[in-house]
Coordinates of C-alpha atoms and ligand atoms in Angstrom, one line a residue:
M1188 CA 125.6 239.7 42.5
C1189 CA 123.4 239.4 39.7
G1190 CA 120.8 242.2 38.9
I1191 CA 117.4 242.0 38.8
V1192 CA 114.3 244.4 37.6
G1193 CA 110.7 243.9 37.1
Y1194 CA 108.0 245.9 36.1
I1195 CA 103.9 245.9 35.8
G1196 CA 102.0 248.2 34.7
P1197 CA 101.1 251.1 31.9
R1198 CA 104.1 251.9 30.5
N1199 CA 106.4 249.9 27.7
C1200 CA 108.6 247.8 30.1
V1201 CA 111.6 247.4 27.8
P1202 CA 113.4 250.5 28.5
I1203 CA 112.8 250.3 31.5
L1204 CA 114.3 246.7 32.1
L1205 CA 117.5 247.6 30.0
E1206 CA 118.0 250.7 31.6
G1207 CA 117.7 249.5 34.9
L1208 CA 120.3 246.4 33.8
R1209 CA 122.5 248.8 32.8
R1210 CA 122.3 250.2 35.9
L1211 CA 122.5 247.3 37.8
E1212 CA 125.2 245.7 35.7
Y1213 CA 127.9 246.4 38.5
R1214 CA 126.5 243.4 40.5
G1215 CA 127.2 240.8 37.8
Y1216 CA 127.7 241.2 33.9
D1217 CA 128.7 238.0 32.6
S1218 CA 125.4 237.4 30.7
A1219 CA 122.1 238.7 30.6
G1220 CA 118.3 238.4 29.6
I1221 CA 114.7 240.1 29.7
A1222 CA 111.2 238.2 29.6
L1223 CA 108.5 240.0 28.0
V1224 CA 104.8 239.5 28.4
M1225 CA 103.5 240.4 25.1
N1226 CA 99.6 239.3 23.8
G1227 CA 99.5 236.9 26.0
K1228 CA 102.8 235.1 25.2
F1229 CA 106.1 235.3 26.4
S1230 CA 109.1 237.2 24.4
I1231 CA 111.9 236.2 26.1
H1232 CA 116.0 237.1 24.7
K1233 CA 119.3 236.3 26.6
K1234 CA 122.5 236.8 25.9
A1235 CA 126.4 235.8 27.1
G1236 CA 128.6 238.9 27.6
K1237 CA 127.5 242.7 28.9
V1238 CA 124.2 244.4 28.5
A1239 CA 125.4 245.9 25.7
D1240 CA 125.4 242.8 23.9
L1241 CA 121.7 242.2 24.8
V1242 CA 120.5 245.5 23.5
S1243 CA 122.1 244.8 20.6
L1244 CA 120.5 241.5 19.7
L1245 CA 117.3 242.9 20.3
N1246 CA 118.2 246.0 17.9
A1247 CA 119.3 243.4 15.2
G1248 CA 115.8 241.7 16.0
N1249 CA 113.1 242.1 13.6
S1250 CA 109.5 242.7 15.6
E1251 CA 108.9 245.4 17.8
L1252 CA 109.3 244.6 21.2
N1253 CA 106.2 246.3 23.2
A1254 CA 105.1 245.3 27.2
Q1255 CA 103.6 246.2 29.8
L1256 CA 104.8 243.2 32.2
G1257 CA 108.6 241.9 32.2
I1258 CA 111.3 240.9 34.0
G1259 CA 115.0 241.7 33.2
H1260 CA 118.4 240.0 35.0
T1261 CA 122.2 240.4 34.9
R1262 CA 124.1 237.4 36.2
W1263 CA 127.1 236.6 37.7
A1264 CA 127.3 232.6 37.0
T1265 CA 127.4 230.2 39.9
H1266 CA 126.4 227.3 38.6
G1267 CA 126.8 226.7 34.8
E1268 CA 129.2 229.1 32.4
P1269 CA 127.9 232.2 31.6
N1270 CA 126.5 231.3 27.8
D1271 CA 123.2 232.3 26.3
T1272 CA 121.6 229.1 27.2
N1273 CA 122.7 229.3 30.9
A1274 CA 121.5 233.2 31.1
H1275 CA 117.9 234.4 32.9
P1276 CA 115.1 234.2 32.6
H1277 CA 114.4 230.4 32.7
W1278 CA 111.6 228.6 32.0
D1279 CA 109.3 225.5 33.3
A1280 CA 108.6 222.5 31.7
K1281 CA 105.4 224.5 29.5
K1282 CA 106.9 227.3 28.7
E1283 CA 104.4 229.0 31.1
I1284 CA 106.6 230.3 33.7
A1285 CA 109.6 232.4 33.4
I1286 CA 111.6 233.1 36.4
I1287 CA 114.9 235.2 37.3
H1288 CA 117.4 234.4 40.2
N1289 CA 119.9 235.9 42.5
G1290 CA 121.3 233.4 45.0
I1291 CA 122.0 229.6 44.9
I1292 CA 119.5 226.6 45.3
E1293 CA 121.2 224.1 47.3
N1294 CA 119.5 221.2 47.0
Y1295 CA 119.2 222.1 43.3
L1296 CA 120.4 218.2 42.6
A1297 CA 117.8 216.5 44.5
I1298 CA 115.0 218.3 43.0
K1299 CA 116.3 217.9 39.4
T1300 CA 116.8 214.3 39.9
K1301 CA 113.5 214.1 41.1
L1302 CA 112.2 216.2 37.9
L1303 CA 114.3 213.9 35.7
R1304 CA 113.0 210.7 36.7
E1305 CA 109.2 212.2 36.4
G1306 CA 110.6 213.4 32.8
H1307 CA 111.5 216.8 32.7
T1308 CA 114.0 217.7 30.3
F1309 CA 116.5 221.1 31.4
E1310 CA 118.1 222.9 28.8
S1311 CA 120.7 225.0 30.8
S1312 CA 122.9 223.7 34.0
T1313 CA 121.3 226.4 35.9
D1314 CA 119.9 225.5 39.7
T1315 CA 117.4 228.3 38.8
E1316 CA 115.8 226.4 35.7
V1317 CA 115.0 223.5 38.1
L1318 CA 113.5 226.1 40.7
A1319 CA 111.2 227.0 37.3
H1320 CA 110.4 223.4 36.3
L1321 CA 109.7 222.8 40.1
I1322 CA 107.1 225.8 40.1
G1323 CA 105.6 224.6 36.7
V1324 CA 104.9 221.6 38.9
M1325 CA 103.2 223.8 41.4
F1326 CA 101.5 225.6 39.3
E1327 CA 100.0 222.9 37.6
R1328 CA 98.6 222.0 41.1
T1329 CA 96.9 225.1 42.4
N1330 CA 96.4 227.5 39.3
D1331 CA 97.7 230.4 41.3
L1332 CA 100.9 231.8 40.3
C1333 CA 102.1 233.2 44.1
S1334 CA 100.8 229.6 46.1
A1335 CA 103.0 227.5 43.0
V1336 CA 105.8 230.0 44.2
R1337 CA 105.3 229.3 47.7
M1338 CA 104.8 225.8 47.6
A1339 CA 108.1 225.4 45.7
L1340 CA 109.5 227.9 48.1
S1341 CA 108.8 225.4 50.7
E1342 CA 111.1 222.4 49.3
V1343 CA 114.1 224.7 48.6
E1344 CA 117.1 225.2 50.4
G1345 CA 119.6 227.5 49.9
T1346 CA 119.0 231.5 48.7
Y1347 CA 117.2 233.4 46.4
G1348 CA 116.1 236.6 45.4
L1349 CA 113.4 235.4 43.0
V1350 CA 110.8 236.8 40.3
V1351 CA 108.3 235.1 38.6
L1352 CA 105.4 235.8 35.6
S1353 CA 103.3 233.4 33.9
T1354 CA 101.2 233.8 31.2
R1355 CA 98.6 232.0 32.4
D1356 CA 98.5 233.8 35.5
S1357 CA 99.8 237.0 33.7
G1358 CA 98.5 240.3 35.6
K1359 CA 101.2 239.8 38.4
I1360 CA 105.1 239.4 39.4
V1361 CA 105.6 237.3 41.9
V1362 CA 108.5 237.9 44.1
A1363 CA 110.5 235.9 46.7
R1364 CA 113.0 236.8 49.3
R1365 CA 115.8 235.0 51.1
G1366 CA 119.2 235.7 51.5
S1367 CA 119.4 237.8 48.0
P1368 CA 117.9 241.5 48.5
L1369 CA 114.8 242.9 47.0
I1370 CA 112.9 245.7 46.8
I1371 CA 109.6 246.9 45.7
G1372 CA 109.5 250.3 44.1
V1373 CA 106.2 251.2 44.6
G1374 CA 104.6 254.0 41.9
E1375 CA 100.6 254.8 40.8
G1376 CA 99.1 252.3 38.6
E1377 CA 102.5 250.7 38.0
N1378 CA 105.1 248.6 40.7
F1379 CA 108.6 247.7 40.0
V1380 CA 110.9 245.0 41.6
A1381 CA 115.1 245.3 42.1
S1382 CA 117.5 243.8 43.6
D1383 CA 118.5 247.6 44.2
A1384 CA 117.6 251.0 44.0
S1385 CA 119.8 252.5 41.4
A1386 CA 117.4 250.4 38.9
I1387 CA 114.7 252.2 39.4
V1388 CA 115.1 255.6 41.4
E1389 CA 114.2 257.5 38.1
Y1390 CA 110.6 256.4 38.3
T1391 CA 109.5 256.0 42.0
R1392 CA 111.3 256.7 45.4
Q1393 CA 109.1 254.8 47.3
V1394 CA 110.3 251.6 48.3
V1395 CA 109.5 248.2 50.6
Y1396 CA 112.3 246.1 51.7
L1397 CA 111.4 242.6 51.3
E1398 CA 113.0 240.4 54.5
D1399 CA 113.8 237.0 54.6
G1400 CA 111.2 234.6 54.0
E1401 CA 108.5 237.3 52.5
V1402 CA 107.0 237.0 49.4
A1403 CA 105.2 239.3 47.7
E1404 CA 102.7 239.7 44.7
L1405 CA 102.4 242.6 42.6
T1406 CA 99.6 243.9 40.0
T1407 CA 99.3 247.4 38.7
Q1408 CA 97.3 248.5 41.6
G1409 CA 99.2 247.6 44.5
F1410 CA 101.3 244.9 46.3
Q1411 CA 100.3 242.5 48.6
T1412 CA 103.0 240.8 51.1
M1413 CA 102.9 237.4 53.0
T1414 CA 105.3 234.7 54.3
I1415 CA 106.2 231.7 52.9
D1416 CA 103.3 229.7 54.4
D1417 CA 101.0 232.6 53.8
V1418 CA 100.3 234.7 56.7
K1419 CA 100.0 238.4 55.2
I1420 CA 102.3 241.2 56.4
D1421 CA 101.7 244.7 56.4
K1422 CA 105.0 246.4 55.4
V1423 CA 106.1 249.7 55.7
V1424 CA 106.8 252.5 52.7
E1425 CA 109.8 253.9 52.7
E1426 CA 111.6 256.7 51.0
I1427 CA 114.9 256.5 49.2
T1428 CA 117.1 259.6 49.0
L1429 CA 119.1 258.3 46.4
E1430 CA 119.9 261.0 43.3
L1431 CA 119.8 260.3 39.8
S1432 CA 123.4 262.2 39.6
Q1433 CA 124.9 259.6 42.7
I1434 CA 124.7 256.9 39.9
E1435 CA 125.8 258.6 36.7
R1436 CA 129.9 258.8 35.9
G1437 CA 129.3 262.5 35.6
G1438 CA 132.1 263.2 32.9
Y1439 CA 134.5 260.8 33.8
D1440 CA 135.3 257.9 31.6
H1441 CA 135.1 255.3 34.7
F1442 CA 133.1 255.2 38.1
M1443 CA 136.3 254.4 39.7
M1444 CA 138.0 257.4 38.8
K1445 CA 134.9 259.1 39.8
E1446 CA 134.9 257.8 43.2
I1447 CA 138.7 258.0 43.3
N1448 CA 138.1 261.5 43.2
E1449 CA 134.9 262.1 45.4
Q1450 CA 137.1 261.0 48.3
P1451 CA 138.0 264.7 49.8
E1452 CA 134.1 265.1 49.8
T1453 CA 133.1 261.7 50.9
I1454 CA 135.7 261.6 53.7
R1455 CA 134.0 265.0 54.8
D1456 CA 130.8 263.5 54.5
A1457 CA 131.5 260.4 56.8
M1458 CA 132.3 263.0 59.2
R1459 CA 129.9 265.5 58.9
G1460 CA 128.1 266.4 62.1
R1461 CA 129.8 263.8 64.2
L1462 CA 132.8 265.2 64.4
L1463 CA 132.9 267.8 67.3
L1464 CA 136.4 270.1 66.8
D1465 CA 136.1 272.1 70.0
E1466 CA 135.4 269.1 72.0
G1467 CA 137.5 267.3 70.6
D1468 CA 134.8 264.8 70.6
V1469 CA 132.6 262.7 68.4
K1470 CA 128.6 262.2 68.7
L1471 CA 127.6 258.9 66.4
G1472 CA 123.6 258.8 66.8
G1473 CA 123.2 255.5 65.7
L1474 CA 125.8 254.1 68.7
T1475 CA 124.0 256.3 71.5
D1476 CA 121.4 253.1 72.7
V1477 CA 124.3 250.9 72.4
M1478 CA 127.0 253.3 73.7
E1479 CA 127.2 251.4 77.3
R1480 CA 127.2 248.0 75.8
L1481 CA 130.3 249.0 73.9
L1482 CA 131.8 250.6 76.8
K1483 CA 131.6 247.3 78.9
A1484 CA 132.5 245.2 75.9
K1485 CA 135.6 243.1 76.4
R1486 CA 136.3 242.8 73.2
I1487 CA 135.2 244.2 70.0
I1488 CA 135.2 241.8 66.7
L1489 CA 135.5 243.6 63.7
N1490 CA 134.6 241.8 60.1
G1491 CA 134.0 242.1 56.9
C1492 CA 135.0 240.8 53.4
G1493 CA 138.1 241.5 50.6
T1494 CA 138.5 245.6 51.1
S1495 CA 136.3 245.8 53.9
W1496 CA 138.1 243.6 55.8
H1497 CA 141.2 245.6 55.1
A1498 CA 139.3 247.9 56.9
A1499 CA 138.9 246.2 59.8
L1500 CA 142.5 245.3 59.9
V1501 CA 143.1 249.3 60.6
G1502 CA 140.5 249.5 62.8
E1503 CA 141.8 247.0 65.0
Y1504 CA 145.3 249.4 65.4
M1505 CA 143.1 252.4 65.9
L1506 CA 141.1 250.9 68.4
E1507 CA 143.9 248.9 70.6
Q1508 CA 146.4 251.7 70.2
I1509 CA 144.2 254.9 70.8
A1510 CA 141.0 253.4 72.8
K1511 CA 142.9 250.8 74.4
I1512 CA 140.0 247.8 73.7
P1513 CA 141.3 244.7 73.0
T1514 CA 139.8 244.1 69.0
E1515 CA 139.8 241.1 66.8
V1516 CA 139.5 241.2 63.2
E1517 CA 138.1 238.3 61.3
Y1518 CA 137.4 237.1 57.7
A1519 CA 133.5 237.0 57.9
S1520 CA 133.6 233.3 55.8
E1521 CA 135.8 232.6 58.4
F1522 CA 134.1 233.3 61.4
R1523 CA 130.9 231.9 60.7
Y1524 CA 132.1 228.1 60.2
R1525 CA 134.6 228.1 63.0
N1526 CA 131.9 228.2 66.4
P1527 CA 133.6 231.1 67.7
I1528 CA 133.6 231.4 71.4
I1529 CA 131.2 234.6 72.1
G1530 CA 128.9 235.7 74.3
E1531 CA 127.1 239.0 75.5
D1532 CA 130.3 240.7 76.9
D1533 CA 131.6 240.8 73.2
V1534 CA 130.8 243.6 70.1
L1535 CA 130.6 242.5 66.8
F1536 CA 131.2 245.7 64.2
S1537 CA 130.2 244.1 60.2
I1538 CA 132.3 246.4 57.7
S1539 CA 130.0 246.1 54.5
Q1540 CA 130.1 248.2 51.5
S1541 CA 127.1 247.3 50.1
G1542 CA 125.2 245.9 53.6
E1543 CA 124.5 242.8 51.7
T1544 CA 127.7 240.2 51.4
A1545 CA 126.3 237.2 52.4
D1546 CA 129.2 235.7 54.4
T1547 CA 129.0 239.4 56.7
L1548 CA 125.9 239.0 56.9
A1549 CA 126.0 235.4 58.3
A1550 CA 128.4 236.2 60.7
M1551 CA 126.5 238.8 61.8
R1552 CA 123.6 236.9 62.2
E1553 CA 126.1 234.0 64.2
A1554 CA 127.1 236.3 66.6
K1555 CA 123.5 237.8 67.5
K1556 CA 122.4 234.5 67.8
K1557 CA 125.0 233.8 70.7
G1558 CA 124.6 237.1 72.9
A1559 CA 126.3 239.7 70.9
T1560 CA 126.1 243.1 70.3
V1561 CA 126.0 243.1 66.7
L1562 CA 126.7 246.8 65.2
G1563 CA 127.1 247.7 61.4
I1564 CA 129.3 250.0 59.6
V1565 CA 127.5 250.3 56.2
N1566 CA 127.2 252.3 53.2
V1567 CA 124.0 251.5 51.4
V1568 CA 121.0 253.0 53.7
G1569 CA 118.3 249.8 54.3
S1570 CA 120.6 246.8 53.1
T1571 CA 120.1 243.8 55.6
I1572 CA 123.2 244.8 57.3
A1573 CA 121.9 248.0 58.3
R1574 CA 118.5 246.5 59.3
E1575 CA 119.3 243.6 61.4
S1576 CA 121.7 245.2 63.7
D1577 CA 121.3 246.6 66.6
G1578 CA 122.8 250.0 65.8
G1579 CA 125.4 251.3 63.8
V1580 CA 126.9 253.8 61.6
Y1581 CA 126.3 255.1 58.3
V1582 CA 129.9 255.7 56.3
H1583 CA 127.7 257.8 53.8
A1584 CA 130.5 257.8 50.8
G1585 CA 127.1 257.8 48.4
P1586 CA 127.0 254.8 45.8
E1587 CA 129.7 252.9 44.6
I1588 CA 129.3 251.6 41.3
G1589 CA 133.0 250.7 40.5
V1590 CA 133.9 247.4 41.2
A1591 CA 136.9 247.6 43.2
S1592 CA 136.4 249.8 46.1
T1593 CA 137.6 252.9 46.9
K1594 CA 136.0 255.8 48.2
S1595 CA 133.9 253.4 50.9
F1596 CA 137.2 252.4 52.1
T1597 CA 138.2 255.6 53.2
S1598 CA 134.7 256.6 54.6
Q1599 CA 135.1 252.9 56.5
L1600 CA 138.5 253.8 57.9
T1601 CA 137.0 257.4 58.9
V1602 CA 134.2 256.3 60.3
L1603 CA 136.4 253.6 62.2
A1604 CA 138.2 256.6 63.8
L1605 CA 135.3 258.7 64.5
I1606 CA 134.4 255.7 66.5
T1607 CA 137.7 255.1 68.1
L1608 CA 137.6 258.6 69.1
M1609 CA 134.6 258.9 70.5
L1610 CA 135.3 255.7 72.9
A1611 CA 138.8 256.6 73.9
R1612 CA 136.9 260.4 75.5
A1613 CA 134.4 258.2 76.8
K1614 CA 137.5 255.7 78.5
G1615 CA 139.3 259.0 79.9
M1616 CA 141.1 260.5 76.7
S1617 CA 141.7 264.4 77.8
R1618 CA 139.3 266.7 75.8
E1619 CA 143.0 268.4 74.9
D1620 CA 144.1 265.3 73.3
G1621 CA 141.0 264.4 71.5
K1622 CA 140.9 268.2 69.8
V1623 CA 144.3 267.4 68.5
L1624 CA 143.1 263.6 66.9
A1625 CA 139.8 265.8 66.0
K1626 CA 141.7 268.5 64.2
E1627 CA 143.8 266.0 62.8
L1628 CA 140.9 264.5 60.9
A1629 CA 139.2 267.3 60.0
S1630 CA 142.1 268.3 58.1
L1631 CA 142.3 264.8 56.0
P1632 CA 139.9 265.9 53.2
D1633 CA 142.4 268.8 52.1
K1634 CA 145.2 266.2 52.1
V1635 CA 143.3 263.4 50.2
A1636 CA 142.9 266.6 47.5
H1637 CA 146.4 267.1 47.5
I1638 CA 147.0 263.7 46.5
L1639 CA 144.7 263.8 44.3
K1640 CA 146.8 266.4 42.2
Q1641 CA 149.6 263.9 41.0
T1642 CA 147.8 261.7 38.7
E1643 CA 149.9 262.6 36.1
T1644 CA 152.7 261.4 37.5
I1645 CA 151.4 258.2 38.8
Q1646 CA 149.9 257.4 35.5
A1647 CA 153.7 258.0 34.1
L1648 CA 154.8 255.7 36.8
A1649 CA 152.2 252.9 35.6
N1650 CA 153.1 253.4 32.2
E1651 CA 156.4 252.2 33.0
F1652 CA 155.4 249.2 34.8
K1653 CA 152.4 248.2 32.7
D1654 CA 154.3 245.0 31.3
V1655 CA 155.5 243.8 34.5
R1656 CA 154.0 240.2 35.6
N1657 CA 154.3 240.7 39.5
F1658 CA 154.2 243.1 41.9
L1659 CA 155.0 242.6 45.7
Y1660 CA 153.5 245.8 48.5
L1661 CA 155.2 246.4 52.1
G1662 CA 154.1 248.1 54.6
R1663 CA 153.9 248.3 58.6
G1664 CA 151.7 248.7 61.6
A1665 CA 148.6 250.1 60.1
N1666 CA 150.0 250.5 57.0
F1667 CA 150.0 246.8 56.4
P1668 CA 146.2 246.6 56.0
V1669 CA 147.1 249.7 53.3
A1670 CA 149.9 247.2 51.4
L1671 CA 147.1 244.5 50.7
E1672 CA 144.6 247.0 49.7
G1673 CA 147.2 248.3 47.4
A1674 CA 147.9 245.0 46.5
L1675 CA 144.4 244.2 46.0
K1676 CA 143.2 247.3 43.8
L1677 CA 146.1 246.5 41.4
K1678 CA 145.1 242.4 40.9
E1679 CA 141.3 242.9 40.8
I1680 CA 141.3 245.3 38.0
S1681 CA 144.6 245.1 36.0
Y1682 CA 145.0 241.0 36.1
I1683 CA 148.3 241.8 37.8
H1684 CA 149.7 239.2 40.3
A1685 CA 150.6 240.7 43.4
E1686 CA 151.3 240.1 47.3
G1687 CA 150.8 242.4 50.2
Y1688 CA 152.8 241.7 53.1
P1689 CA 153.7 243.1 56.5
A1690 CA 157.5 244.5 55.4
A1691 CA 159.4 242.3 57.8
E1692 CA 157.7 239.1 56.7
M1693 CA 159.6 239.6 53.5
K1694 CA 162.2 237.7 54.7
H1695 CA 160.4 234.5 55.5
G1696 CA 159.4 234.0 52.1
P1697 CA 159.1 236.9 49.8
I1698 CA 162.6 238.1 49.4
A1699 CA 163.1 234.6 47.2
L1700 CA 161.0 236.6 44.4
I1701 CA 163.2 239.5 44.4
D1702 CA 165.2 240.2 41.4
E1703 CA 165.3 242.9 38.9
N1704 CA 161.7 242.4 37.4
M1705 CA 160.4 243.1 40.8
P1706 CA 159.0 246.3 41.4
V1707 CA 158.3 246.8 45.3
V1708 CA 155.7 249.5 46.7
F1709 CA 156.8 250.2 49.9
I1710 CA 154.4 252.3 52.3
V1711 CA 156.7 254.2 55.0
P1712 CA 155.6 257.5 56.3
R1713 CA 158.0 258.9 58.9
D1714 CA 156.3 256.9 61.7
G1715 CA 158.0 255.3 64.8
I1716 CA 158.7 252.4 62.5
Y1717 CA 160.5 253.9 59.9
D1718 CA 164.1 253.1 60.0
K1719 CA 162.9 249.2 60.4
V1720 CA 161.3 249.5 57.0
I1721 CA 164.2 251.3 55.6
S1722 CA 166.1 248.0 56.7
N1723 CA 163.7 246.2 54.0
I1724 CA 164.1 248.9 51.6
H1725 CA 167.7 248.4 51.4
E1726 CA 167.6 244.4 51.9
V1727 CA 165.4 244.8 48.6
R1728 CA 167.8 247.2 47.0
A1729 CA 170.4 245.0 47.7
R1730 CA 168.8 242.2 45.4
R1731 CA 168.2 245.0 43.1
G1732 CA 164.3 244.8 43.4
R1733 CA 162.9 248.4 42.1
I1734 CA 161.3 249.8 44.8
I1735 CA 158.5 252.5 44.9
A1736 CA 158.0 254.5 48.1
V1737 CA 154.5 256.0 49.2
A1738 CA 156.6 258.6 51.6
N1739 CA 156.0 262.0 53.4
E1740 CA 156.4 264.4 51.3
D1741 CA 159.6 266.1 53.7
D1742 CA 161.7 263.0 53.6
R1743 CA 164.2 263.3 51.2
E1744 CA 166.0 260.6 52.5
I1745 CA 163.9 258.3 50.7
E1746 CA 164.8 259.5 47.4
E1747 CA 168.2 258.2 47.7
M1748 CA 166.7 254.7 47.7
A1749 CA 163.5 254.3 46.2
E1750 CA 163.1 254.7 42.0
F1751 CA 160.2 256.5 41.9
V1752 CA 158.6 258.2 45.3
I1753 CA 155.1 259.6 45.3
P1754 CA 154.9 262.2 48.1
V1755 CA 152.0 261.9 51.1
P1756 CA 151.1 264.7 53.5
R1757 CA 152.0 264.1 57.1
T1758 CA 149.5 263.1 59.6
Y1759 CA 149.0 261.0 62.8
G1760 CA 150.0 257.8 62.6
F1761 CA 147.0 255.8 62.4
F1762 CA 145.0 257.7 60.2
G1763 CA 147.7 257.3 57.7
P1764 CA 145.9 254.6 55.7
I1765 CA 143.1 257.0 54.9
I1766 CA 145.7 259.0 52.8
N1767 CA 148.0 256.5 52.2
V1768 CA 145.9 254.3 49.9
I1769 CA 145.0 257.2 47.5
P1770 CA 148.2 256.7 45.4
L1771 CA 147.5 252.8 45.6
Q1772 CA 144.3 253.6 43.6
L1773 CA 145.7 255.9 41.1
L1774 CA 148.3 253.5 40.7
S1775 CA 145.9 250.1 39.9
Y1776 CA 143.7 252.6 37.9
Y1777 CA 146.1 253.8 35.6
M1778 CA 147.6 250.1 35.2
A1779 CA 144.4 248.7 34.2
I1780 CA 144.0 252.0 31.9
A1781 CA 147.5 251.4 30.5
R1782 CA 146.6 247.2 29.9
E1783 CA 143.1 248.6 28.5
T1784 CA 141.1 246.7 31.1
D1785 CA 137.8 246.9 31.6
V1786 CA 138.3 249.0 35.4
D1787 CA 134.8 249.4 36.1
Q1788 CA 133.5 245.7 35.5
P1789 CA 136.8 243.6 36.0
R1790 CA 136.6 239.7 34.8
N1791 CA 135.1 237.4 37.0
L1792 CA 134.1 239.5 39.9
A1793 CA 131.0 241.1 41.1
K1794 CA 130.3 244.3 43.2
S1795 CA 128.2 242.7 45.7
V1796 CA 128.8 239.3 46.9
T1797 CA 125.2 237.9 48.1
V1798 CA 126.1 233.9 47.6
E1799 CA 128.6 232.1 49.7
Ligands
LIG3219 C1 133.6 242.3 46.7 C2 133.9 243.5 46.2 C3 134.8 243.8 47.0 C4 133.9 244.4 48.4 C5 133.9 243.0 49.0 C6 132.8 243.0 50.1 O1 134.3 241.3 46.7 O2 133.8 243.2 45.0 O3 135.0 245.1 46.3 O4 135.1 244.7 49.1 O5 132.9 242.1 48.1 O6 131.8 243.5 49.7 P1 131.0 244.9 51.0 O7 130.1 245.2 50.1 O8 130.5 243.7 52.4 O9 132.1 245.8 51.7

């Protein structure tokens, strides 16, 4: 949510900032801006719309932009509509300070009221401009930018990833973090700051992760980190392994399609070195230290948001049915305000692609405070959830740039299956039974690759239904969350209203919607509840609903009942979601293409939601 990039060094930073913003655009994309210090003066350019609109604005300008100090921001609006004025950077009253900010200043109204009384005027409706003015007031008192930022932040409630520049104290960038990720990129004779590594990996692999409550001052020669109260802190410089090719589209029209197609590989990567086929077991280094606590746990709680919450729902089926451990799932956003009864016997897994989602992180902190063991199932290496948890498992899906999550979901499910198998074996599942499950897991990448060959059929299906206004997705058991995920994918990128439901619940409401205009996608593999779902299909047919079935390839019966069948290979029931979701991802992708929406950057959404 909001992309941040900054540079101090000998190079012209304009291309660095613009390329960085392009790479960060998946975090937020309703407006963008840069602030440069040129000949001791600010040159600030802001534009509503995409980074490309900002670039056009700069290209249309007459002057050559060349600066060795600058910051850039791509925004996902919280306070104030996305327009040129509300875009970051924002100035202080004297226009000596420029700031970019990710997060929300919760007490901005109180501060604004006070500043208005003191004669300040504001151009934008943002909380960020208020913070800029407050820093400006402190700067008047101290003449030192870093002290001014620390003093201002001590009056602020809320969250921030903050980057500040000044023309008066101009050899530095001051950055601060509370709740929104920031990393310092350490170069030679130059330094960078960014909200994530993708913006700076081209220039340096040496990074420092800022923690909440930390402030840093960057110069060309180095950086100094401290707390808001000015206690110096020594930070470890870490190496990032991200490859540039991983954050490029690589011949695909969209990141989403690239990421859908990567799934045979990413599912394999999630299992690599972990799945022990001969022993029918699993080894997960990140859980070794907490294994005893996991085995003693009275209950496992899985939480996350969005797609990660859907993965948690599938995980509940796996852990309860296979490992026989009582498991609960909860939206992270609800968990944190519910004052949940939780204690030392509980283990909470936070599931998050980004490892930065504000609600998921807050839920994890809440559980930790109450004595639970907290573990992460995270994709982004070094992210806050990964660093603050007691242990966990990386899903190793590689960078996911498309806003609609695809490969992360199947990798999360794969990791949940691995955790389940490991716990089941430790709790007494026989080696033979373990081997059967391990073999089945190992076969999933090929099955996914097989489904991916059906793109043309699914594209034809999308063209048939592209003008429909509503969709229903129905599934049962572990495929109920797949129905939710299929509906979410469609909503997110094609803006068609879609609902996911447990198939049997249909008659308690959604059935009222069914007529000849309502397509219903059934996920109906040949499992123990197949016949029940078939009954639900009959109920829809009787009301002339149009049926699309995701069903097993050898299922002849379904062909009689559905208008369209998307065949998927058979697998062990609880692993089914890992492959059954693939056609639904493709369907939503092609629906979006047919409707000419922005697949990778759908309206109003952001990849990483670092505000509440
Ligand atoms: C946003 C994204 C979703 C994602 C959710 C949770 O809403 O658009 O795709 O599922 O956040 O994100 P996380 O990074 O915690 O998995």
